[in-house]
Amino acid sequence: MLYAFVDESERDDTHYFLGATVCTERQRDLLTREMDAVMEKHRQAFPSLTPDVEFHGSTMMRAQEEPWRSIPLRARIAIYRDALLAIEAVGTRVYVEGVDIHGQRARGYPNPTPARELAFSHLFERIDACCGQDEPQIQVVADEHHTSEVSRSNFAKYRNVGTYGYRSSYLPHIHQTIDFVQSHTVRALQAADLVTYLYNRRSTVTESDPRAVLARDSMWAAIDPAMVWPRGRARTWP
């Protein structure tokens, strides 16, 4: 069986992104150990980084709460980058599907598909296509939050009538039940968050400080090999 860990990221009312790390059970367990090792490595300098601290892109970069608030920006960037290097080294597949909401509206569709539904449809098509003869089924694991019921409803609809677009799919390889969990308990889900948030920021934010551009590009370079097709892909529609 394969596992797909799915998380989302938004930029105000202009963009929506949904990303996934897709891996085998062995890769999932190895990724957990490697991300734990990243936290332990940096705990030597910052003891507040206890083993159960969550890797969360927005919280890390904005230093919104402890322990990240008391850790210097340069160190937070280094920790983030080390986690991305671990994700890439393990060999997981990584996909991000984004929607430029203003760009979608500019196309003049009379009834545009809501951005979340469109990204969900595109991402789940990609997850389903990961399944080969040796992995007859994929278990999706997603963050438990206020959009969980919407996700369940969308998934049920796609199983009945197919996904959007000219390559519509009934998602036959994806297990019929999505597991919703608390993200702080699952490193592979945190991995999906880190990649999706960084792609969001890279796509939607114009950095005013050249140092911020260098830091962002350095982090993306750590995960970029995993985004090369067919192993992975990150795109924004339209």
JSON list of C-alpha atoms in Angstrom, two decimals:
[
{"chain": "A", "resi": 1, "resn": "MET", "atom": "CA", "xyz": [0.00, 0.00, 0.00]},
{"chain": "A", "resi": 2, "resn": "LEU", "atom": "CA", "xyz": [1.03, 3.58, -0.65]},
{"chain": "A", "resi": 3, "resn": "TYR", "atom": "CA", "xyz": [0.25, 6.52, 1.61]},
{"chain": "A", "resi": 4, "resn": "ALA", "atom": "CA", "xyz": [-0.57, 10.07, 0.51]},
{"chain": "A", "resi": 5, "resn": "PHE", "atom": "CA", "xyz": [-0.30, 12.81, 3.13]},
{"chain": "A", "resi": 6, "resn": "VAL", "atom": "CA", "xyz": [-2.27, 15.89, 2.10]},
{"chain": "A", "resi": 7, "resn": "ASP", "atom": "CA", "xyz": [-2.19, 19.47, 3.41]},
{"chain": "A", "resi": 8, "resn": "GLU", "atom": "CA", "xyz": [-3.35, 22.87, 2.19]},
{"chain": "A", "resi": 9, "resn": "SER", "atom": "CA", "xyz": [-2.12, 26.46, 2.09]},
{"chain": "A", "resi": 10, "resn": "GLU", "atom": "CA", "xyz": [-3.87, 29.70, 1.12]},
{"chain": "A", "resi": 11, "resn": "ARG", "atom": "CA", "xyz": [-2.85, 33.24, 0.23]},
{"chain": "A", "resi": 12, "resn": "ASP", "atom": "CA", "xyz": [-5.68, 35.55, 1.28]},
{"chain": "A", "resi": 13, "resn": "ASP", "atom": "CA", "xyz": [-8.43, 35.28, -1.34]},
{"chain": "A", "resi": 14, "resn": "THR", "atom": "CA", "xyz": [-6.06, 35.16, -4.32]},
{"chain": "A", "resi": 15, "resn": "HIS", "atom": "CA", "xyz": [-4.53, 31.67, -4.32]},
{"chain": "A", "resi": 16, "resn": "TYR", "atom": "CA", "xyz": [-5.22, 28.20, -2.99]},
{"chain": "A", "resi": 17, "resn": "PHE", "atom": "CA", "xyz": [-2.73, 25.30, -2.86]},
{"chain": "A", "resi": 18, "resn": "LEU", "atom": "CA", "xyz": [-3.09, 21.63, -1.98]},
{"chain": "A", "resi": 19, "resn": "GLY", "atom": "CA", "xyz": [0.00, 19.44, -1.68]},
{"chain": "A", "resi": 20, "resn": "ALA", "atom": "CA", "xyz": [0.85, 15.82, -0.98]},
{"chain": "A", "resi": 21, "resn": "THR", "atom": "CA", "xyz": [3.79, 13.61, -0.10]},
{"chain": "A", "resi": 22, "resn": "VAL", "atom": "CA", "xyz": [3.25, 10.10, -1.49]},
{"chain": "A", "resi": 23, "resn": "CYS", "atom": "CA", "xyz": [5.33, 7.27, -0.07]},
{"chain": "A", "resi": 24, "resn": "THR", "atom": "CA", "xyz": [5.59, 3.63, 0.84]},
{"chain": "A", "resi": 25, "resn": "GLU", "atom": "CA", "xyz": [5.29, 2.50, 4.45]},
{"chain": "A", "resi": 26, "resn": "ARG", "atom": "CA", "xyz": [9.07, 2.14, 4.59]},
{"chain": "A", "resi": 27, "resn": "GLN", "atom": "CA", "xyz": [9.59, 5.66, 3.25]},
{"chain": "A", "resi": 28, "resn": "ARG", "atom": "CA", "xyz": [7.03, 7.02, 5.71]},
{"chain": "A", "resi": 29, "resn": "ASP", "atom": "CA", "xyz": [8.87, 5.47, 8.65]},
{"chain": "A", "resi": 30, "resn": "LEU", "atom": "CA", "xyz": [12.26, 6.59, 7.36]},
{"chain": "A", "resi": 31, "resn": "LEU", "atom": "CA", "xyz": [10.97, 10.12, 6.83]},
{"chain": "A", "resi": 32, "resn": "THR", "atom": "CA", "xyz": [9.71, 10.18, 10.41]},
{"chain": "A", "resi": 33, "resn": "ARG", "atom": "CA", "xyz": [13.14, 9.17, 11.71]},
{"chain": "A", "resi": 34, "resn": "GLU", "atom": "CA", "xyz": [14.95, 11.67, 9.49]},
{"chain": "A", "resi": 35, "resn": "MET", "atom": "CA", "xyz": [12.73, 14.60, 10.47]},
{"chain": "A", "resi": 36, "resn": "ASP", "atom": "CA", "xyz": [13.05, 13.62, 14.13]},
{"chain": "A", "resi": 37, "resn": "ALA", "atom": "CA", "xyz": [16.83, 13.64, 13.62]},
{"chain": "A", "resi": 38, "resn": "VAL", "atom": "CA", "xyz": [16.66, 17.17, 12.17]},
{"chain": "A", "resi": 39, "resn": "MET", "atom": "CA", "xyz": [14.82, 18.36, 15.26]},
{"chain": "A", "resi": 40, "resn": "GLU", "atom": "CA", "xyz": [17.30, 16.62, 17.55]},
{"chain": "A", "resi": 41, "resn": "LYS", "atom": "CA", "xyz": [20.26, 18.09, 15.66]},
{"chain": "A", "resi": 42, "resn": "HIS", "atom": "CA", "xyz": [19.06, 21.65, 16.15]},
{"chain": "A", "resi": 43, "resn": "ARG", "atom": "CA", "xyz": [17.96, 20.98, 19.70]},
{"chain": "A", "resi": 44, "resn": "GLN", "atom": "CA", "xyz": [21.63, 21.01, 20.64]},
{"chain": "A", "resi": 45, "resn": "ALA", "atom": "CA", "xyz": [21.65, 24.77, 20.05]},
{"chain": "A", "resi": 46, "resn": "PHE", "atom": "CA", "xyz": [18.01, 25.43, 20.96]},
{"chain": "A", "resi": 47, "resn": "PRO", "atom": "CA", "xyz": [16.81, 23.21, 23.85]},
{"chain": "A", "resi": 48, "resn": "SER", "atom": "CA", "xyz": [13.24, 24.48, 23.46]},
{"chain": "A", "resi": 49, "resn": "LEU", "atom": "CA", "xyz": [12.97, 22.27, 20.35]},
{"chain": "A", "resi": 50, "resn": "THR", "atom": "CA", "xyz": [11.55, 19.27, 22.15]},
{"chain": "A", "resi": 51, "resn": "PRO", "atom": "CA", "xyz": [11.05, 16.02, 20.16]},
{"chain": "A", "resi": 52, "resn": "ASP", "atom": "CA", "xyz": [7.32, 16.65, 19.75]},
{"chain": "A", "resi": 53, "resn": "VAL", "atom": "CA", "xyz": [7.64, 20.14, 18.19]},
{"chain": "A", "resi": 54, "resn": "GLU", "atom": "CA", "xyz": [5.77, 20.32, 14.88]},
{"chain": "A", "resi": 55, "resn": "PHE", "atom": "CA", "xyz": [7.34, 21.36, 11.60]},
{"chain": "A", "resi": 56, "resn": "HIS", "atom": "CA", "xyz": [4.81, 23.90, 10.35]},
{"chain": "A", "resi": 57, "resn": "GLY", "atom": "CA", "xyz": [5.83, 26.22, 7.51]},
{"chain": "A", "resi": 58, "resn": "SER", "atom": "CA", "xyz": [3.80, 29.30, 8.36]},
{"chain": "A", "resi": 59, "resn": "THR", "atom": "CA", "xyz": [4.51, 29.11, 12.07]},
{"chain": "A", "resi": 60, "resn": "MET", "atom": "CA", "xyz": [8.23, 28.59, 11.52]},
{"chain": "A", "resi": 61, "resn": "MET", "atom": "CA", "xyz": [8.68, 31.43, 9.05]},
{"chain": "A", "resi": 62, "resn": "ARG", "atom": "CA", "xyz": [6.46, 33.94, 10.83]},
{"chain": "A", "resi": 63, "resn": "ALA", "atom": "CA", "xyz": [7.65, 32.92, 14.32]},
{"chain": "A", "resi": 64, "resn": "GLN", "atom": "CA", "xyz": [4.03, 33.08, 15.44]},
{"chain": "A", "resi": 65, "resn": "GLU", "atom": "CA", "xyz": [4.43, 31.04, 18.62]},
{"chain": "A", "resi": 66, "resn": "GLU", "atom": "CA", "xyz": [6.94, 29.27, 20.82]},
{"chain": "A", "resi": 67, "resn": "PRO", "atom": "CA", "xyz": [9.38, 27.70, 20.42]},
{"chain": "A", "resi": 68, "resn": "TRP", "atom": "CA", "xyz": [9.88, 29.31, 17.00]},
{"chain": "A", "resi": 69, "resn": "ARG", "atom": "CA", "xyz": [9.37, 32.86, 18.31]},
{"chain": "A", "resi": 70, "resn": "SER", "atom": "CA", "xyz": [12.57, 32.69, 20.34]},
{"chain": "A", "resi": 71, "resn": "ILE", "atom": "CA", "xyz": [14.69, 31.13, 17.57]},
{"chain": "A", "resi": 72, "resn": "PRO", "atom": "CA", "xyz": [16.57, 33.49, 15.21]},
{"chain": "A", "resi": 73, "resn": "LEU", "atom": "CA", "xyz": [15.39, 33.67, 11.61]},
{"chain": "A", "resi": 74, "resn": "ARG", "atom": "CA", "xyz": [18.64, 32.29, 10.20]},
{"chain": "A", "resi": 75, "resn": "ALA", "atom": "CA", "xyz": [18.33, 29.23, 12.41]},
{"chain": "A", "resi": 76, "resn": "ARG", "atom": "CA", "xyz": [14.67, 28.72, 11.46]},
{"chain": "A", "resi": 77, "resn": "ILE", "atom": "CA", "xyz": [15.62, 28.81, 7.80]},
{"chain": "A", "resi": 78, "resn": "ALA", "atom": "CA", "xyz": [18.37, 26.25, 8.41]},
{"chain": "A", "resi": 79, "resn": "ILE", "atom": "CA", "xyz": [15.96, 23.93, 10.23]},
{"chain": "A", "resi": 80, "resn": "TYR", "atom": "CA", "xyz": [13.37, 24.29, 7.47]},
{"chain": "A", "resi": 81, "resn": "ARG", "atom": "CA", "xyz": [15.98, 23.56, 4.80]},
{"chain": "A", "resi": 82, "resn": "ASP", "atom": "CA", "xyz": [17.30, 20.51, 6.65]},
{"chain": "A", "resi": 83, "resn": "ALA", "atom": "CA", "xyz": [13.76, 19.12, 6.85]},
{"chain": "A", "resi": 84, "resn": "LEU", "atom": "CA", "xyz": [13.31, 19.64, 3.10]},
{"chain": "A", "resi": 85, "resn": "LEU", "atom": "CA", "xyz": [16.62, 17.90, 2.42]},
{"chain": "A", "resi": 86, "resn": "ALA", "atom": "CA", "xyz": [15.36, 14.95, 4.47]},
{"chain": "A", "resi": 87, "resn": "ILE", "atom": "CA", "xyz": [12.12, 14.80, 2.48]},
{"chain": "A", "resi": 88, "resn": "GLU", "atom": "CA", "xyz": [14.04, 14.79, -0.80]},
{"chain": "A", "resi": 89, "resn": "ALA", "atom": "CA", "xyz": [16.61, 12.22, 0.35]},
{"chain": "A", "resi": 90, "resn": "VAL", "atom": "CA", "xyz": [13.98, 9.70, 1.44]},
{"chain": "A", "resi": 91, "resn": "GLY", "atom": "CA", "xyz": [12.64, 9.58, -2.12]},
{"chain": "A", "resi": 92, "resn": "THR", "atom": "CA", "xyz": [9.01, 10.44, -1.49]},
{"chain": "A", "resi": 93, "resn": "ARG", "atom": "CA", "xyz": [6.94, 11.75, -4.39]},
{"chain": "A", "resi": 94, "resn": "VAL", "atom": "CA", "xyz": [5.81, 15.34, -3.90]},
{"chain": "A", "resi": 95, "resn": "TYR", "atom": "CA", "xyz": [2.96, 17.10, -5.69]},
{"chain": "A", "resi": 96, "resn": "VAL", "atom": "CA", "xyz": [1.43, 20.56, -5.28]},
{"chain": "A", "resi": 97, "resn": "GLU", "atom": "CA", "xyz": [-1.62, 21.77, -7.17]},
{"chain": "A", "resi": 98, "resn": "GLY", "atom": "CA", "xyz": [-2.44, 25.47, -6.98]},
{"chain": "A", "resi": 99, "resn": "VAL", "atom": "CA", "xyz": [-5.17, 27.75, -8.28]},
{"chain": "A", "resi": 100, "resn": "ASP", "atom": "CA", "xyz": [-4.74, 31.45, -9.09]},
{"chain": "A", "resi": 101, "resn": "ILE", "atom": "CA", "xyz": [-8.27, 32.54, -8.18]},
{"chain": "A", "resi": 102, "resn": "HIS", "atom": "CA", "xyz": [-8.07, 35.93, -9.92]},
{"chain": "A", "resi": 103, "resn": "GLY", "atom": "CA", "xyz": [-6.56, 34.32, -13.00]},
{"chain": "A", "resi": 104, "resn": "GLN", "atom": "CA", "xyz": [-9.35, 31.77, -13.03]},
{"chain": "A", "resi": 105, "resn": "ARG", "atom": "CA", "xyz": [-12.00, 34.50, -12.84]},
{"chain": "A", "resi": 106, "resn": "ALA", "atom": "CA", "xyz": [-10.29, 36.46, -15.61]},
{"chain": "A", "resi": 107, "resn": "ARG", "atom": "CA", "xyz": [-11.00, 33.61, -18.00]},
{"chain": "A", "resi": 108, "resn": "GLY", "atom": "CA", "xyz": [-14.66, 34.50, -17.81]},
{"chain": "A", "resi": 109, "resn": "TYR", "atom": "CA", "xyz": [-16.14, 31.15, -16.91]},
{"chain": "A", "resi": 110, "resn": "PRO", "atom": "CA", "xyz": [-19.87, 31.61, -16.13]},
{"chain": "A", "resi": 111, "resn": "ASN", "atom": "CA", "xyz": [-19.70, 29.22, -13.14]},
{"chain": "A", "resi": 112, "resn": "PRO", "atom": "CA", "xyz": [-16.05, 28.80, -12.12]},
{"chain": "A", "resi": 113, "resn": "THR", "atom": "CA", "xyz": [-15.25, 25.75, -10.01]},
{"chain": "A", "resi": 114, "resn": "PRO", "atom": "CA", "xyz": [-14.32, 26.76, -6.45]},
{"chain": "A", "resi": 115, "resn": "ALA", "atom": "CA", "xyz": [-10.54, 26.84, -6.11]},
{"chain": "A", "resi": 116, "resn": "ARG", "atom": "CA", "xyz": [-10.41, 24.26, -3.36]},
{"chain": "A", "resi": 117, "resn": "GLU", "atom": "CA", "xyz": [-12.50, 21.77, -5.34]},
{"chain": "A", "resi": 118, "resn": "LEU", "atom": "CA", "xyz": [-10.37, 22.27, -8.44]},
{"chain": "A", "resi": 119, "resn": "ALA", "atom": "CA", "xyz": [-7.07, 21.80, -6.60]},
{"chain": "A", "resi": 120, "resn": "PHE", "atom": "CA", "xyz": [-8.51, 18.79, -4.75]},
{"chain": "A", "resi": 121, "resn": "SER", "atom": "CA", "xyz": [-9.61, 17.22, -8.04]},
{"chain": "A", "resi": 122, "resn": "HIS", "atom": "CA", "xyz": [-6.24, 17.76, -9.74]},
{"chain": "A", "resi": 123, "resn": "LEU", "atom": "CA", "xyz": [-4.23, 16.53, -6.77]},
{"chain": "A", "resi": 124, "resn": "PHE", "atom": "CA", "xyz": [-6.29, 13.40, -6.22]},
{"chain": "A", "resi": 125, "resn": "GLU", "atom": "CA", "xyz": [-5.99, 12.51, -9.92]},
{"chain": "A", "resi": 126, "resn": "ARG", "atom": "CA", "xyz": [-2.22, 12.71, -9.49]},
{"chain": "A", "resi": 127, "resn": "ILE", "atom": "CA", "xyz": [-2.26, 10.65, -6.29]},
{"chain": "A", "resi": 128, "resn": "ASP", "atom": "CA", "xyz": [-4.41, 7.97, -7.92]},
{"chain": "A", "resi": 129, "resn": "ALA", "atom": "CA", "xyz": [-2.00, 7.76, -10.87]},
{"chain": "A", "resi": 130, "resn": "CYS", "atom": "CA", "xyz": [0.87, 6.88, -8.50]},
{"chain": "A", "resi": 131, "resn": "CYS", "atom": "CA", "xyz": [-0.57, 3.43, -7.97]},
{"chain": "A", "resi": 132, "resn": "GLY", "atom": "CA", "xyz": [1.15, 0.59, -9.78]},
{"chain": "A", "resi": 133, "resn": "GLN", "atom": "CA", "xyz": [0.65, -3.16, -9.88]},
{"chain": "A", "resi": 134, "resn": "ASP", "atom": "CA", "xyz": [2.65, -3.61, -6.68]},
{"chain": "A", "resi": 135, "resn": "GLU", "atom": "CA", "xyz": [0.59, -1.01, -4.75]},
{"chain": "A", "resi": 136, "resn": "PRO", "atom": "CA", "xyz": [-3.05, -1.71, -5.55]},
{"chain": "A", "resi": 137, "resn": "GLN", "atom": "CA", "xyz": [-4.36, 0.91, -3.14]},
{"chain": "A", "resi": 138, "resn": "ILE", "atom": "CA", "xyz": [-3.47, 4.30, -1.67]},
{"chain": "A", "resi": 139, "resn": "GLN", "atom": "CA", "xyz": [-4.47, 5.49, 1.78]},
{"chain": "A", "resi": 140, "resn": "VAL", "atom": "CA", "xyz": [-4.94, 9.26, 2.01]},
{"chain": "A", "resi": 141, "resn": "VAL", "atom": "CA", "xyz": [-4.13, 10.92, 5.33]},
{"chain": "A", "resi": 142, "resn": "ALA", "atom": "CA", "xyz": [-5.10, 14.57, 5.81]},
{"chain": "A", "resi": 143, "resn": "ASP", "atom": "CA", "xyz": [-4.99, 17.23, 8.50]},
{"chain": "A", "resi": 144, "resn": "GLU", "atom": "CA", "xyz": [-8.04, 17.33, 10.75]},
{"chain": "A", "resi": 145, "resn": "HIS", "atom": "CA", "xyz": [-9.45, 20.86, 10.59]},
{"chain": "A", "resi": 146, "resn": "HIS", "atom": "CA", "xyz": [-12.54, 22.83, 9.60]},
{"chain": "A", "resi": 147, "resn": "THR", "atom": "CA", "xyz": [-12.39, 21.73, 5.95]},
{"chain": "A", "resi": 148, "resn": "SER", "atom": "CA", "xyz": [-12.47, 18.00, 6.73]},
{"chain": "A", "resi": 149, "resn": "GLU", "atom": "CA", "xyz": [-16.16, 17.56, 5.99]},
{"chain": "A", "resi": 150, "resn": "VAL", "atom": "CA", "xyz": [-15.79, 19.41, 2.70]},
{"chain": "A", "resi": 151, "resn": "SER", "atom": "CA", "xyz": [-12.97, 17.04, 1.76]},
{"chain": "A", "resi": 152, "resn": "ARG", "atom": "CA", "xyz": [-15.10, 14.01, 2.58]},
{"chain": "A", "resi": 153, "resn": "SER", "atom": "CA", "xyz": [-17.95, 15.39, 0.50]},
{"chain": "A", "resi": 154, "resn": "ASN", "atom": "CA", "xyz": [-15.72, 16.23, -2.48]},
{"chain": "A", "resi": 155, "resn": "PHE", "atom": "CA", "xyz": [-14.08, 12.82, -2.43]},
{"chain": "A", "resi": 156, "resn": "ALA", "atom": "CA", "xyz": [-17.43, 11.02, -2.29]},
{"chain": "A", "resi": 157, "resn": "LYS", "atom": "CA", "xyz": [-18.63, 13.09, -5.26]},
{"chain": "A", "resi": 158, "resn": "TYR", "atom": "CA", "xyz": [-15.56, 12.26, -7.34]},
{"chain": "A", "resi": 159, "resn": "ARG", "atom": "CA", "xyz": [-15.98, 8.56, -6.61]},
{"chain": "A", "resi": 160, "resn": "ASN", "atom": "CA", "xyz": [-19.54, 8.77, -7.96]},
{"chain": "A", "resi": 161, "resn": "VAL", "atom": "CA", "xyz": [-19.31, 11.17, -10.92]},
{"chain": "A", "resi": 162, "resn": "GLY", "atom": "CA", "xyz": [-15.59, 11.57, -11.59]},
{"chain": "A", "resi": 163, "resn": "THR", "atom": "CA", "xyz": [-13.13, 14.43, -11.19]},
{"chain": "A", "resi": 164, "resn": "TYR", "atom": "CA", "xyz": [-13.20, 17.64, -13.22]},
{"chain": "A", "resi": 165, "resn": "GLY", "atom": "CA", "xyz": [-11.58, 18.06, -16.61]},
{"chain": "A", "resi": 166, "resn": "TYR", "atom": "CA", "xyz": [-11.02, 16.13, -19.79]},
{"chain": "A", "resi": 167, "resn": "ARG", "atom": "CA", "xyz": [-9.09, 13.38, -17.96]},
{"chain": "A", "resi": 168, "resn": "SER", "atom": "CA", "xyz": [-11.85, 12.72, -15.46]},
{"chain": "A", "resi": 169, "resn": "SER", "atom": "CA", "xyz": [-11.20, 9.86, -13.04]},
{"chain": "A", "resi": 170, "resn": "TYR", "atom": "CA", "xyz": [-13.24, 7.94, -10.50]},
{"chain": "A", "resi": 171, "resn": "LEU", "atom": "CA", "xyz": [-10.06, 7.56, -8.40]},
{"chain": "A", "resi": 172, "resn": "PRO", "atom": "CA", "xyz": [-10.27, 3.77, -8.29]},
{"chain": "A", "resi": 173, "resn": "HIS", "atom": "CA", "xyz": [-6.94, 3.23, -6.53]},
{"chain": "A", "resi": 174, "resn": "ILE", "atom": "CA", "xyz": [-7.60, 5.49, -3.54]},
{"chain": "A", "resi": 175, "resn": "HIS", "atom": "CA", "xyz": [-9.04, 3.92, -0.41]},
{"chain": "A", "resi": 176, "resn": "GLN", "atom": "CA", "xyz": [-12.64, 4.98, 0.04]},
{"chain": "A", "resi": 177, "resn": "THR", "atom": "CA", "xyz": [-12.03, 6.52, 3.49]},
{"chain": "A", "resi": 178, "resn": "ILE", "atom": "CA", "xyz": [-9.72, 9.48, 4.14]},
{"chain": "A", "resi": 179, "resn": "ASP", "atom": "CA", "xyz": [-7.98, 9.34, 7.51]},
{"chain": "A", "resi": 180, "resn": "PHE", "atom": "CA", "xyz": [-8.06, 12.71, 9.27]},
{"chain": "A", "resi": 181, "resn": "VAL", "atom": "CA", "xyz": [-5.41, 13.17, 11.96]},
{"chain": "A", "resi": 182, "resn": "GLN", "atom": "CA", "xyz": [-3.82, 15.92, 14.03]},
{"chain": "A", "resi": 183, "resn": "SER", "atom": "CA", "xyz": [-0.84, 17.15, 12.01]},
{"chain": "A", "resi": 184, "resn": "HIS", "atom": "CA", "xyz": [1.45, 17.46, 15.02]},
{"chain": "A", "resi": 185, "resn": "THR", "atom": "CA", "xyz": [1.42, 13.66, 15.36]},
{"chain": "A", "resi": 186, "resn": "VAL", "atom": "CA", "xyz": [2.53, 12.76, 11.80]},
{"chain": "A", "resi": 187, "resn": "ARG", "atom": "CA", "xyz": [5.87, 13.87, 10.35]},
{"chain": "A", "resi": 188, "resn": "ALA", "atom": "CA", "xyz": [4.93, 12.89, 6.77]},
{"chain": "A", "resi": 189, "resn": "LEU", "atom": "CA", "xyz": [1.93, 15.22, 6.97]},
{"chain": "A", "resi": 190, "resn": "GLN", "atom": "CA", "xyz": [4.20, 17.98, 8.27]},
{"chain": "A", "resi": 191, "resn": "ALA", "atom": "CA", "xyz": [6.43, 17.31, 5.25]},
{"chain": "A", "resi": 192, "resn": "ALA", "atom": "CA", "xyz": [3.49, 18.03, 2.94]},
{"chain": "A", "resi": 193, "resn": "ASP", "atom": "CA", "xyz": [2.85, 21.28, 4.83]},
{"chain": "A", "resi": 194, "resn": "LEU", "atom": "CA", "xyz": [6.46, 22.45, 4.51]},
{"chain": "A", "resi": 195, "resn": "VAL", "atom": "CA", "xyz": [6.57, 21.93, 0.76]},
{"chain": "A", "resi": 196, "resn": "THR", "atom": "CA", "xyz": [3.10, 23.35, 0.09]},
{"chain": "A", "resi": 197, "resn": "TYR", "atom": "CA", "xyz": [3.65, 26.46, 2.20]},
{"chain": "A", "resi": 198, "resn": "LEU", "atom": "CA", "xyz": [7.03, 27.16, 0.59]},
{"chain": "A", "resi": 199, "resn": "TYR", "atom": "CA", "xyz": [5.59, 26.78, -2.91]},
{"chain": "A", "resi": 200, "resn": "ASN", "atom": "CA", "xyz": [2.78, 29.14, -1.91]},
{"chain": "A", "resi": 201, "resn": "ARG", "atom": "CA", "xyz": [5.23, 31.78, -0.69]},
{"chain": "A", "resi": 202, "resn": "ARG", "atom": "CA", "xyz": [7.51, 31.33, -3.69]},
{"chain": "A", "resi": 203, "resn": "SER", "atom": "CA", "xyz": [4.56, 31.75, -6.06]},
{"chain": "A", "resi": 204, "resn": "THR", "atom": "CA", "xyz": [2.67, 34.59, -4.42]},
{"chain": "A", "resi": 205, "resn": "VAL", "atom": "CA", "xyz": [5.03, 36.80, -2.37]},
{"chain": "A", "resi": 206, "resn": "THR", "atom": "CA", "xyz": [7.44, 39.36, -3.83]},
{"chain": "A", "resi": 207, "resn": "GLU", "atom": "CA", "xyz": [10.26, 39.55, -1.32]},
{"chain": "A", "resi": 208, "resn": "SER", "atom": "CA", "xyz": [11.53, 43.10, -0.77]},
{"chain": "A", "resi": 209, "resn": "ASP", "atom": "CA", "xyz": [14.79, 42.04, 0.86]},
{"chain": "A", "resi": 210, "resn": "PRO", "atom": "CA", "xyz": [17.40, 40.32, -1.38]},
{"chain": "A", "resi": 211, "resn": "ARG", "atom": "CA", "xyz": [18.43, 38.22, 1.60]},
{"chain": "A", "resi": 212, "resn": "ALA", "atom": "CA", "xyz": [14.90, 36.85, 1.85]},
{"chain": "A", "resi": 213, "resn": "VAL", "atom": "CA", "xyz": [15.02, 35.92, -1.83]},
{"chain": "A", "resi": 214, "resn": "LEU", "atom": "CA", "xyz": [18.29, 34.04, -1.30]},
{"chain": "A", "resi": 215, "resn": "ALA", "atom": "CA", "xyz": [16.92, 32.22, 1.74]},
{"chain": "A", "resi": 216, "resn": "ARG", "atom": "CA", "xyz": [13.72, 31.22, -0.06]},
{"chain": "A", "resi": 217, "resn": "ASP", "atom": "CA", "xyz": [15.62, 30.04, -3.12]},
{"chain": "A", "resi": 218, "resn": "SER", "atom": "CA", "xyz": [18.03, 28.07, -0.95]},
{"chain": "A", "resi": 219, "resn": "MET", "atom": "CA", "xyz": [15.14, 26.27, 0.73]},
{"chain": "A", "resi": 220, "resn": "TRP", "atom": "CA", "xyz": [13.45, 25.52, -2.57]},
{"chain": "A", "resi": 221, "resn": "ALA", "atom": "CA", "xyz": [16.71, 24.17, -4.01]},
{"chain": "A", "resi": 222, "resn": "ALA", "atom": "CA", "xyz": [16.69, 21.56, -1.24]},
{"chain": "A", "resi": 223, "resn": "ILE", "atom": "CA", "xyz": [13.37, 20.08, -2.40]},
{"chain": "A", "resi": 224, "resn": "ASP", "atom": "CA", "xyz": [13.55, 20.94, -6.10]},
{"chain": "A", "resi": 225, "resn": "PRO", "atom": "CA", "xyz": [14.96, 17.54, -7.22]},
{"chain": "A", "resi": 226, "resn": "ALA", "atom": "CA", "xyz": [11.81, 15.92, -5.82]},
{"chain": "A", "resi": 227, "resn": "MET", "atom": "CA", "xyz": [9.63, 18.20, -7.95]},
{"chain": "A", "resi": 228, "resn": "VAL", "atom": "CA", "xyz": [10.98, 16.93, -11.27]},
{"chain": "A", "resi": 229, "resn": "TRP", "atom": "CA", "xyz": [8.43, 14.94, -13.24]},
{"chain": "A", "resi": 230, "resn": "PRO", "atom": "CA", "xyz": [7.51, 12.09, -12.92]},
{"chain": "A", "resi": 231, "resn": "ARG", "atom": "CA", "xyz": [8.66, 11.92, -9.30]},
{"chain": "A", "resi": 232, "resn": "GLY", "atom": "CA", "xyz": [6.88, 15.16, -8.44]},
{"chain": "A", "resi": 233, "resn": "ARG", "atom": "CA", "xyz": [5.36, 18.36, -9.74]},
{"chain": "A", "resi": 234, "resn": "ALA", "atom": "CA", "xyz": [4.29, 21.78, -8.53]},
{"chain": "A", "resi": 235, "resn": "ARG", "atom": "CA", "xyz": [2.01, 23.89, -10.71]},
{"chain": "A", "resi": 236, "resn": "THR", "atom": "CA", "xyz": [-0.50, 26.71, -10.48]},
{"chain": "A", "resi": 237, "resn": "TRP", "atom": "CA", "xyz": [-3.56, 26.86, -12.72]},
{"chain": "A", "resi": 238, "resn": "PRO", "atom": "CA", "xyz": [-4.39, 28.63, -15.01]}
]
